[in-house]
Tab-separated table of C-alpha atoms and ligand atoms in Angstrom:
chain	number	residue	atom	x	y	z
A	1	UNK	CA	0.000	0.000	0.000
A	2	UNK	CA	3.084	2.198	0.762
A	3	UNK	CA	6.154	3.421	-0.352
A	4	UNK	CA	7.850	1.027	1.868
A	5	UNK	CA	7.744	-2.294	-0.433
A	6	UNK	CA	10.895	-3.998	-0.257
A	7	UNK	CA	12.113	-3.989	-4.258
A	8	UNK	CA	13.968	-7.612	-4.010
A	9	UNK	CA	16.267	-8.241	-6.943
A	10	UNK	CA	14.091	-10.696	-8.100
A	11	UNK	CA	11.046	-8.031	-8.424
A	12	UNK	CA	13.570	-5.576	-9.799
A	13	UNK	CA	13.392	-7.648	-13.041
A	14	UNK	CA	9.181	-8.349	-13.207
A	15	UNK	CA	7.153	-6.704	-15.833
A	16	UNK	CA	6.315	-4.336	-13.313
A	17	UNK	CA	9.271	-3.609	-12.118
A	18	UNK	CA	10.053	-2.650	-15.748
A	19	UNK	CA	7.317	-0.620	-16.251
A	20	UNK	CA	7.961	1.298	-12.974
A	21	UNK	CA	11.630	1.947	-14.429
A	22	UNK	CA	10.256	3.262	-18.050
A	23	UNK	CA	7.951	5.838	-16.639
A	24	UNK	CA	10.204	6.642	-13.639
A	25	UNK	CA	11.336	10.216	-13.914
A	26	UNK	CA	15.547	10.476	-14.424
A	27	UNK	CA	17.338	13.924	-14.776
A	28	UNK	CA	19.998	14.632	-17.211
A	29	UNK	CA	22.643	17.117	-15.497
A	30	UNK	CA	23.630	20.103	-17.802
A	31	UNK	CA	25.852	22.447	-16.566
A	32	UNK	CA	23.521	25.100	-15.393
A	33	UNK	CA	19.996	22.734	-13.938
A	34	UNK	CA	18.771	18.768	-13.763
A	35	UNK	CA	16.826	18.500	-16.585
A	36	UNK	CA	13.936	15.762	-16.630
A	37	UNK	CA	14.858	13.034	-19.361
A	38	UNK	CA	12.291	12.913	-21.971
A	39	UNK	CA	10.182	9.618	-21.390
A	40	UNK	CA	8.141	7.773	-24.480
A	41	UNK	CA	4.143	8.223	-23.482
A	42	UNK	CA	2.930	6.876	-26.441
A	43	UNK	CA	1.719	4.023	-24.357
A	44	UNK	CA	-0.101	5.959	-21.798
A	45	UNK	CA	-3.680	5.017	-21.927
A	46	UNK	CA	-5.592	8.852	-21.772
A	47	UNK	CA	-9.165	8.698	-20.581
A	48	UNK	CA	-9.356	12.323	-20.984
A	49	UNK	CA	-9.141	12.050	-24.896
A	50	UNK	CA	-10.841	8.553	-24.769
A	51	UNK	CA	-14.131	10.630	-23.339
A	52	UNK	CA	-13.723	13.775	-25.765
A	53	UNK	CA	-13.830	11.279	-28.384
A	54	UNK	CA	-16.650	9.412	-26.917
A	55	UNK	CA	-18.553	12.873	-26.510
A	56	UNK	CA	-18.279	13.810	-29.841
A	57	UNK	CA	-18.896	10.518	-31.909
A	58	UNK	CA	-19.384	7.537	-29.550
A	59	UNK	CA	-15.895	5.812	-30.328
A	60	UNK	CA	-13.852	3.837	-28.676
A	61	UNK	CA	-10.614	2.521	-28.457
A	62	UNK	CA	-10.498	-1.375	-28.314
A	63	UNK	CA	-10.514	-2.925	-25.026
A	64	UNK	CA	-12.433	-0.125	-23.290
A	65	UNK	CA	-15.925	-0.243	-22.710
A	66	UNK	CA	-18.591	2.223	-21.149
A	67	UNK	CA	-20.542	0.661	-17.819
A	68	UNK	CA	-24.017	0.693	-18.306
A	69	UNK	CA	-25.926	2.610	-15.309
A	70	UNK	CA	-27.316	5.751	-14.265
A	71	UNK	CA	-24.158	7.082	-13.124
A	72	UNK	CA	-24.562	10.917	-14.465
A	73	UNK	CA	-21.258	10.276	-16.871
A	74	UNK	CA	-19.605	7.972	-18.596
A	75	UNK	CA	-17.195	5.281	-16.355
A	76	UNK	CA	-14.748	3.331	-18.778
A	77	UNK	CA	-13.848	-0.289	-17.837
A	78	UNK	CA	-11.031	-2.024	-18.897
A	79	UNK	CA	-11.399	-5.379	-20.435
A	80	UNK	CA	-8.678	-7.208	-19.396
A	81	UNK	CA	-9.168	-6.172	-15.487
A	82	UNK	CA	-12.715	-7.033	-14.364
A	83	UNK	CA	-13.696	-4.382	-11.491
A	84	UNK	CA	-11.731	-1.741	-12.891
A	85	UNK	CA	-13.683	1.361	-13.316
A	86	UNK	CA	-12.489	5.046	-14.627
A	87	UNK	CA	-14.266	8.216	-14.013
A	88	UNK	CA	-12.500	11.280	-15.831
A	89	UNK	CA	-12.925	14.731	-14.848
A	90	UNK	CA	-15.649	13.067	-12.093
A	91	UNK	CA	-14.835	15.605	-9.399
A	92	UNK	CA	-15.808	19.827	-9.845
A	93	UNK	CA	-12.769	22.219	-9.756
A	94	UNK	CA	-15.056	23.207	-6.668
A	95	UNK	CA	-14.858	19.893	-4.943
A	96	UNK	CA	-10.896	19.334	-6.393
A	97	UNK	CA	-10.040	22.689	-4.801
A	98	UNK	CA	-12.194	21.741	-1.442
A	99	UNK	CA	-10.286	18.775	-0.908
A	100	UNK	CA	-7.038	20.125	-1.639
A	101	UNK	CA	-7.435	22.779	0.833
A	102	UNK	CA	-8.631	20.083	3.429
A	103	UNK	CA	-5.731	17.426	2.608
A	104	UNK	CA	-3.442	20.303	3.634
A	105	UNK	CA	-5.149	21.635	6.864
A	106	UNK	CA	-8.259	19.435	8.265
A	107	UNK	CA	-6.627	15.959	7.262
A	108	UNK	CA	-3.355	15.810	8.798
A	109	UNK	CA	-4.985	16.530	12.120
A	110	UNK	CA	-4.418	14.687	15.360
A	111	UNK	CA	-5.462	12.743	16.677
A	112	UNK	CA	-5.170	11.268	13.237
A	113	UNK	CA	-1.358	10.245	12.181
A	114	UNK	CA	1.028	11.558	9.746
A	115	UNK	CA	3.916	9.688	8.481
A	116	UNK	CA	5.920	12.860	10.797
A	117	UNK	CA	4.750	11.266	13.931
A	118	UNK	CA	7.021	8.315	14.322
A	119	UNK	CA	9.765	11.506	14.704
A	120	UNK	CA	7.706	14.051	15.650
A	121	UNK	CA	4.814	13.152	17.341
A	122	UNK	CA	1.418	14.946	17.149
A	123	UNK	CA	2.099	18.174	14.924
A	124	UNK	CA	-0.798	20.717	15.053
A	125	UNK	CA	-1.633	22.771	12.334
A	126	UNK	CA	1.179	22.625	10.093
A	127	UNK	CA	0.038	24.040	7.045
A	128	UNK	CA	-0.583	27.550	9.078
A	129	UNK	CA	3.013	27.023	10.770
A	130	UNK	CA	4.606	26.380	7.081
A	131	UNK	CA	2.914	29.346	5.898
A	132	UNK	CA	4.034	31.936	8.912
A	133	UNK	CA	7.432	30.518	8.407
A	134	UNK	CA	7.751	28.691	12.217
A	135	UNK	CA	10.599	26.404	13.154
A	136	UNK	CA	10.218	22.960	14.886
A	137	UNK	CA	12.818	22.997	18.280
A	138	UNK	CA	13.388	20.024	19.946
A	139	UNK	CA	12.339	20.218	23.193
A	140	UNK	CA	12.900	16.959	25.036
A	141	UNK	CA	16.143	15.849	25.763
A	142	UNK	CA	16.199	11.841	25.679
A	143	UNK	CA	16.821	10.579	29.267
A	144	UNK	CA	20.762	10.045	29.834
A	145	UNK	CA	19.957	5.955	30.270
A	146	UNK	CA	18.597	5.296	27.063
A	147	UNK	CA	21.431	4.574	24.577
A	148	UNK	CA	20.508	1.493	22.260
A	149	UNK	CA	18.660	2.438	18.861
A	150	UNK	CA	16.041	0.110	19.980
A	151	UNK	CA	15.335	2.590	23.417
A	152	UNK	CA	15.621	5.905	21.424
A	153	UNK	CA	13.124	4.275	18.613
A	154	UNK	CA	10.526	3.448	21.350
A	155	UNK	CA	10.371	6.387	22.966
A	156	UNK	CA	10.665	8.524	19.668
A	157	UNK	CA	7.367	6.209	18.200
A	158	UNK	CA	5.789	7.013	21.051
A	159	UNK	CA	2.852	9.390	20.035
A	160	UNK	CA	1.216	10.317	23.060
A	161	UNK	CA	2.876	13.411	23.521
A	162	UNK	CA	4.691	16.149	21.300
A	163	UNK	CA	8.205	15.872	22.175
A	164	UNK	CA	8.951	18.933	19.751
A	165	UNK	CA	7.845	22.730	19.719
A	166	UNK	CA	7.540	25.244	17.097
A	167	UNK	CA	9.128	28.915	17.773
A	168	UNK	CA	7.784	31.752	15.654
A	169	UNK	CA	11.105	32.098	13.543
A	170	UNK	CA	14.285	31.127	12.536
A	171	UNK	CA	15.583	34.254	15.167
A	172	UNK	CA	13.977	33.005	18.149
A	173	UNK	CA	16.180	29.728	17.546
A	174	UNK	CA	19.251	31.014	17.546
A	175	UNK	CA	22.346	29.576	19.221
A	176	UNK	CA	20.397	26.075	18.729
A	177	UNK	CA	21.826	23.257	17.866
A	178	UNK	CA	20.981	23.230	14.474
A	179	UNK	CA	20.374	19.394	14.198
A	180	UNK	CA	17.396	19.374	16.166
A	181	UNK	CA	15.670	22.287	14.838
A	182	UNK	CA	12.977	21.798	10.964
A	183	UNK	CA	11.423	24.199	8.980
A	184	UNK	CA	7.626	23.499	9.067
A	185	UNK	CA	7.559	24.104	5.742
A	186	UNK	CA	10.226	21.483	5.137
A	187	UNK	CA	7.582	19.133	7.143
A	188	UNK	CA	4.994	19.980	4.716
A	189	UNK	CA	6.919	19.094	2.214
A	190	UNK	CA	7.835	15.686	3.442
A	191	UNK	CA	4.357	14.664	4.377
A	192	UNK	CA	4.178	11.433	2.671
A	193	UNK	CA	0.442	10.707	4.166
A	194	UNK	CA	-2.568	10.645	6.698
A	195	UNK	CA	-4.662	8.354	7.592
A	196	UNK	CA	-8.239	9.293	7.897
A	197	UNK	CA	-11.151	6.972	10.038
A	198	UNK	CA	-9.894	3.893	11.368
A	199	UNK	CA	-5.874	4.328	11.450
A	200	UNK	CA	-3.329	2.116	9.213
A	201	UNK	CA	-0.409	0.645	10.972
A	202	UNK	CA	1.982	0.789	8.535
A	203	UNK	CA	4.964	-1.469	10.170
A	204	UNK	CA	1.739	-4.324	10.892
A	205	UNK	CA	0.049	-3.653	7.515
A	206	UNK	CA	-3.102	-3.821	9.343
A	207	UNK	CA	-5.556	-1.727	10.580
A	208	UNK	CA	-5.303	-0.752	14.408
A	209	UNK	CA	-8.855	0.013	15.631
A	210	UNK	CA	-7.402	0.675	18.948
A	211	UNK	CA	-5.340	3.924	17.967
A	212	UNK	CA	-7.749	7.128	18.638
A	213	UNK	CA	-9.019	8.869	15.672
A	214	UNK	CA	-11.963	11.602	14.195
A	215	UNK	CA	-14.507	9.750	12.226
A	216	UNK	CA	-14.310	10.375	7.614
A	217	UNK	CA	-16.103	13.965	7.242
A	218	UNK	CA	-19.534	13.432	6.405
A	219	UNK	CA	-18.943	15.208	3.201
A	220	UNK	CA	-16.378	12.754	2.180
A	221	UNK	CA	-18.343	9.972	2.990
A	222	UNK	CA	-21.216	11.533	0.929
A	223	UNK	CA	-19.332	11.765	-1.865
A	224	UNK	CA	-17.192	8.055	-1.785
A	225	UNK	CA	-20.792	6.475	-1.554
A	226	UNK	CA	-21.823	8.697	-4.861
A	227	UNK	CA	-18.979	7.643	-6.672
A	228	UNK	CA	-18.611	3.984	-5.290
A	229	UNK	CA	-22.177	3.166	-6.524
A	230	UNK	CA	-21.691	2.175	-9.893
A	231	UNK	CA	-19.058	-0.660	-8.492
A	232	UNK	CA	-20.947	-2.012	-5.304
A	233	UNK	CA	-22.976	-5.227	-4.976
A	234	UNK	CA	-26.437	-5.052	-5.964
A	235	UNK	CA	-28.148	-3.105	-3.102
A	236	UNK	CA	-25.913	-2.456	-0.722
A	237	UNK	CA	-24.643	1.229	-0.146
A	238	UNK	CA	-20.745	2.127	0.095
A	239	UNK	CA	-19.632	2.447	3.986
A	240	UNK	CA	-16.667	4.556	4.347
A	241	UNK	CA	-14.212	3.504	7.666
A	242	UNK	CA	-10.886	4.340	6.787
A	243	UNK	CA	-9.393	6.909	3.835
A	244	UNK	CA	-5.549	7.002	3.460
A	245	UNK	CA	-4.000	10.529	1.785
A	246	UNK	CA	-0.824	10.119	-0.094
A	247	UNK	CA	1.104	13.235	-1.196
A	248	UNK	CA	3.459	13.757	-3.770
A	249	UNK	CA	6.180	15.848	-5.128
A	250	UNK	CA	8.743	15.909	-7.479
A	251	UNK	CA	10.599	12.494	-8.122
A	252	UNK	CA	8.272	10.871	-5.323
A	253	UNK	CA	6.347	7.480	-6.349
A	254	UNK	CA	4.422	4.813	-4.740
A	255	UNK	CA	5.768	1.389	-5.435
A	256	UNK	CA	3.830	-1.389	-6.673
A	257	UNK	CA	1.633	-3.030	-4.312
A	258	UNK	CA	-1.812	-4.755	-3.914
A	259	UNK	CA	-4.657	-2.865	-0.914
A	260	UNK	CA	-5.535	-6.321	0.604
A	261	UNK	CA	-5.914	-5.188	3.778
A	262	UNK	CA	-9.386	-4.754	3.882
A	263	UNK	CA	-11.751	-7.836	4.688
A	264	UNK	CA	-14.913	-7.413	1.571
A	265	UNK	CA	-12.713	-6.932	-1.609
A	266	UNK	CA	-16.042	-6.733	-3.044
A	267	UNK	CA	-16.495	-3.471	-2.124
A	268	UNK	CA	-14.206	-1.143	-4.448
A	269	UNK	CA	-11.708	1.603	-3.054
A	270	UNK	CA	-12.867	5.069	-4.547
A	271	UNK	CA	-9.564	6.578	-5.278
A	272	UNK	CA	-9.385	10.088	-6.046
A	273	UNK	CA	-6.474	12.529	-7.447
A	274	UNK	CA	-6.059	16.262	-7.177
A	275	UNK	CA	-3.274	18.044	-8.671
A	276	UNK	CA	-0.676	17.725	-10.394
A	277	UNK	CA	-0.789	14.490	-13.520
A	278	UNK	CA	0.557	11.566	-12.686
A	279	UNK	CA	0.980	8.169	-14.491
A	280	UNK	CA	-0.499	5.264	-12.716
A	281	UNK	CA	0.501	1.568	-13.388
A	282	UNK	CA	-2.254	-1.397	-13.419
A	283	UNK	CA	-0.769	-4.318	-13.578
A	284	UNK	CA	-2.090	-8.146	-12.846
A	285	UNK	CA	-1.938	-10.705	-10.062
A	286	UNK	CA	1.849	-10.957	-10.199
A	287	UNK	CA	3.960	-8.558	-10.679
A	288	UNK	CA	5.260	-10.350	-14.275
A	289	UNK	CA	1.842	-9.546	-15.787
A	290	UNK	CA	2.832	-6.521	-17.695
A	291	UNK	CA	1.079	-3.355	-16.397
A	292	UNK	CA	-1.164	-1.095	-18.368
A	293	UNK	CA	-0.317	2.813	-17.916
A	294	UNK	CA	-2.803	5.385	-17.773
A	295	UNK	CA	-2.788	9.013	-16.935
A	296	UNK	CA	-4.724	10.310	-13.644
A	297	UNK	CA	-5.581	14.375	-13.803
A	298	UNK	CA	-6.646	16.217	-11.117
A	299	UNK	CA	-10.541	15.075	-10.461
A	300	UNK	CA	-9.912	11.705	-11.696
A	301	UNK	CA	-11.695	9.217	-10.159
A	302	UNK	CA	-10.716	5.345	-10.006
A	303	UNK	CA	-12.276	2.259	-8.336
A	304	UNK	CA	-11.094	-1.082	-7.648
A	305	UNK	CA	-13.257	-3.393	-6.773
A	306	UNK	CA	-13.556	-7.108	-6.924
A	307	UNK	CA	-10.758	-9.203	-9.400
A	308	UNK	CA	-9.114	-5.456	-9.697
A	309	UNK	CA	-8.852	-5.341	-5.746
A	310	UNK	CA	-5.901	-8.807	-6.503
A	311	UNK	CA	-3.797	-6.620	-9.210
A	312	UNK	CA	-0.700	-4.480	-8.381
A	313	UNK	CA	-0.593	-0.911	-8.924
A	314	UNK	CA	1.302	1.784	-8.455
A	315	UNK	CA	2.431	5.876	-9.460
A	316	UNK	CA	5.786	5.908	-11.266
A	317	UNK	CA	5.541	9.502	-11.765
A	318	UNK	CA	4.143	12.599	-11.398
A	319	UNK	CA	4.558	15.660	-13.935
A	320	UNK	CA	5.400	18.826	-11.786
A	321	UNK	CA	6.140	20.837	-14.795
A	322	UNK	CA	3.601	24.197	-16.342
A	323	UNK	CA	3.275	21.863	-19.579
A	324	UNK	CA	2.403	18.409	-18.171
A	325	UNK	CA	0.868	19.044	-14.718
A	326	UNK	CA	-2.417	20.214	-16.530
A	327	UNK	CA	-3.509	22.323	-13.598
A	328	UNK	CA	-4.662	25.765	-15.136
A	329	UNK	CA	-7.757	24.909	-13.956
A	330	UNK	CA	-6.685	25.136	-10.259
A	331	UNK	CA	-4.752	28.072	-10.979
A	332	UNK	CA	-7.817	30.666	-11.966
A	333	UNK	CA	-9.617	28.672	-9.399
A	334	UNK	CA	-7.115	29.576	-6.469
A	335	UNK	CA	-6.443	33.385	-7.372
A	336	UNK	CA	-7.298	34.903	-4.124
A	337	UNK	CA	-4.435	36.083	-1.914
A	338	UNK	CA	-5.477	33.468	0.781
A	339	UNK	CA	-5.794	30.955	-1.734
A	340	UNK	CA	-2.053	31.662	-2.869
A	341	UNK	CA	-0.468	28.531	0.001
A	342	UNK	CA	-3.088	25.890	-1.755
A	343	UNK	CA	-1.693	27.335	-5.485
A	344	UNK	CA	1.799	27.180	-4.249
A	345	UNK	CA	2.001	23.912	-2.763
A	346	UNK	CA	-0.138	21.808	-5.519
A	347	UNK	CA	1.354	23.968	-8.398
A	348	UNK	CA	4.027	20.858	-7.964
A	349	UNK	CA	2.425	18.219	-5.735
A	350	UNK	CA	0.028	15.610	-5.752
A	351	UNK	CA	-2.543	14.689	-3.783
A	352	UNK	CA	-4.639	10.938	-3.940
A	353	UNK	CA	-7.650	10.300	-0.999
A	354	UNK	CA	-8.472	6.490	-1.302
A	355	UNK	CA	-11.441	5.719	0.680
A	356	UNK	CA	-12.651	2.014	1.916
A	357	UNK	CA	-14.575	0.217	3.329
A	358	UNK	CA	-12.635	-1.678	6.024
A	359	UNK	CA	-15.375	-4.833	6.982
B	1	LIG	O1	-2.041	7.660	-5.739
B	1	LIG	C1	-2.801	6.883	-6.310
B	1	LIG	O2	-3.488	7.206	-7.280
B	1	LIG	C2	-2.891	5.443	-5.838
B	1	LIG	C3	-2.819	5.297	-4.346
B	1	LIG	C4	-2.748	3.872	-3.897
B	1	LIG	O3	-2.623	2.986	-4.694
B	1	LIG	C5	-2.789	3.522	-2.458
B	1	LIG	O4	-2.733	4.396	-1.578
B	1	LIG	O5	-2.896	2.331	-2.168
């Protein structure tokens, strides 16, 4: 599900693997800047062209059909992966924008976890402290007993309380020791993800039900049932319990990896992506079954449901770049001054909110 799949040699050299490596972005160092190596897309299924041409004549490509049901646009299926279901351009620049700005402040709230707090603990707010420039201090010094890696780990994992304060500026830290004082805008670039409803445990790959957390916003869970309906069971409704937010930036991907930790694989996961384009590899149920590539745009929705729920896939790449990203959309929609923190940070990020349905 994360970024923190082992890559074995053996699964270096799987289809996947391969796939992950084509698409993967590599910089070619001139003298003056990195520049990003040009990459062959010619492969890269486009949904967004697939509909325009659908709009305007009916066509389609082979392999791609339309589901029949009184969803209020089209969703595209893909043949050769049973449960696989694409809606382009499903979600408003409205809604894209609304969840943006809540991935970046509401979200990444305790008592619900951040990838930060295994270092951190609890942060509060960090989107405001990035923006008014504040600096993490470390507060705590670790008692003089603990010495092993394991004793420093425990009580460094151990989230109950912050063990870290922010000071208004870089002045107010002075004289510091400069190893044990972060940017929070440095933070907010290295959040990686939150977890949302019932809490992940990354190192178990299981959910914990026992870690505290805010119930999925009832606006979120309004619209994952929407969009989960064409891809549930006959007559049952879409329960949202747990919703995992992955951010990217530049040169950050998410490995390939199956979501099998949820018990009904009946029930899809309503994946959605804001931001900045990104290429997103479905593959089969090994990782030698060569992946098919496709490109997700901001208000892309995806679910995976049933035989898709047992086929690895994964984001090789995002485009962070005025021509690729394909965000002008976001940018006349976020002109206001306040909006300018949203514009700046997802002018070269990306954001995905999976939702599911956890029993
Ligand atoms: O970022 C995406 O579009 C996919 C996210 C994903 O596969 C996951 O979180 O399991």
């Amino acid at each position: 599900m994360y970024r923190s799949d082992v890559i074995s040699e053996e699964s270096e050299r799987t289809a996947f693997r391969k796939a992950e490596k084509k698409y993967k972005i590599y910089y070619d160092n001139t003298k003056k800047k990195k520049i990003a190596r040009p990459v062959d897309l010619s492969e890269v299924v486009d949904f967004k062209s697939i509909l325009e041409r659908y709009n305007c004549n009916g066509e389609l490509m082979g392999g791609v059909s339309v589901l029949k049901c009184d969803f209020d646009r089209p969703i595209f299926c893909l043949e050769s992966r049973p449960g696989f279901y694409f809606i382009p351009g499903a979600l408003s620049v409205e809604e894209q924008c609304q969840w943006i700005r809540e991935s970046l402040t509401s979200f990444p709230q305790p008592p619900d976890r951040t990838n930060h707090n295994a270092i951190y603990g609890p942060i509060e707010n960090l989107f405001v402290l990035a923006k008014e420039g504040k600096v993490l201090v470390l507060e705590e010094r670790l008692p003089d007993n603990v010495g092993s890696e394991s004793e420093i780990n425990a009580i460094q994992s151990d989230t109950s309380a912050p063990k870290w304060k922010f000071v208004d500026e870089l002045g107010e830290s002075h004289g510091r020791d400069v190893s044990k004082l972060v940017l929070a805008s440095v933070l907010l670039r290295k959040l990686r993800w939150s977890t949302l409803g019932l809490q992940f445990d990354w190192s178990k790959r299981s959910y914990n039900v026992s870690l505290p957390h805010k119930k999925i916003p009832d606006a979120l869970c309004q619209l994952a049932k929407r969009m989960a309906a064409p891809a549930m069971p006959y007559g049952e409704e879409f329960q949202p319990e747990a919703a995992i937010v992955n951010y990217f930036g530049l040169g950050d991907m998410l490995g390939g990896h199956l979501d099998d930790m949820e018990k009904d694989w009946s029930k899809p996961i309503v994946s959605m992506s804001l931001g900045c384009k990104a290429i997103f590899l479905l593959g089969g149920k090994s990782r030698e079954h060569p992946p098919v590539a496709m490109f997700l745009r901001s208000g892309d929705v995806v679910l995976m449901a049933g035989e898709a729920r047992e086929c690895f896939h994964g984001v090789p790449r995002i485009f962070t770049d005025a021509e690729n990203a394909e965000i002008s959309q976001l940018e006349s929609r976020f002109a206001g001054e306040d909006d300018l923190p949203y514009l700046n940070y997802i002018r070269t990020s990306r954001i995905n909110i999976n939702i599911r349905q956890v029993f």
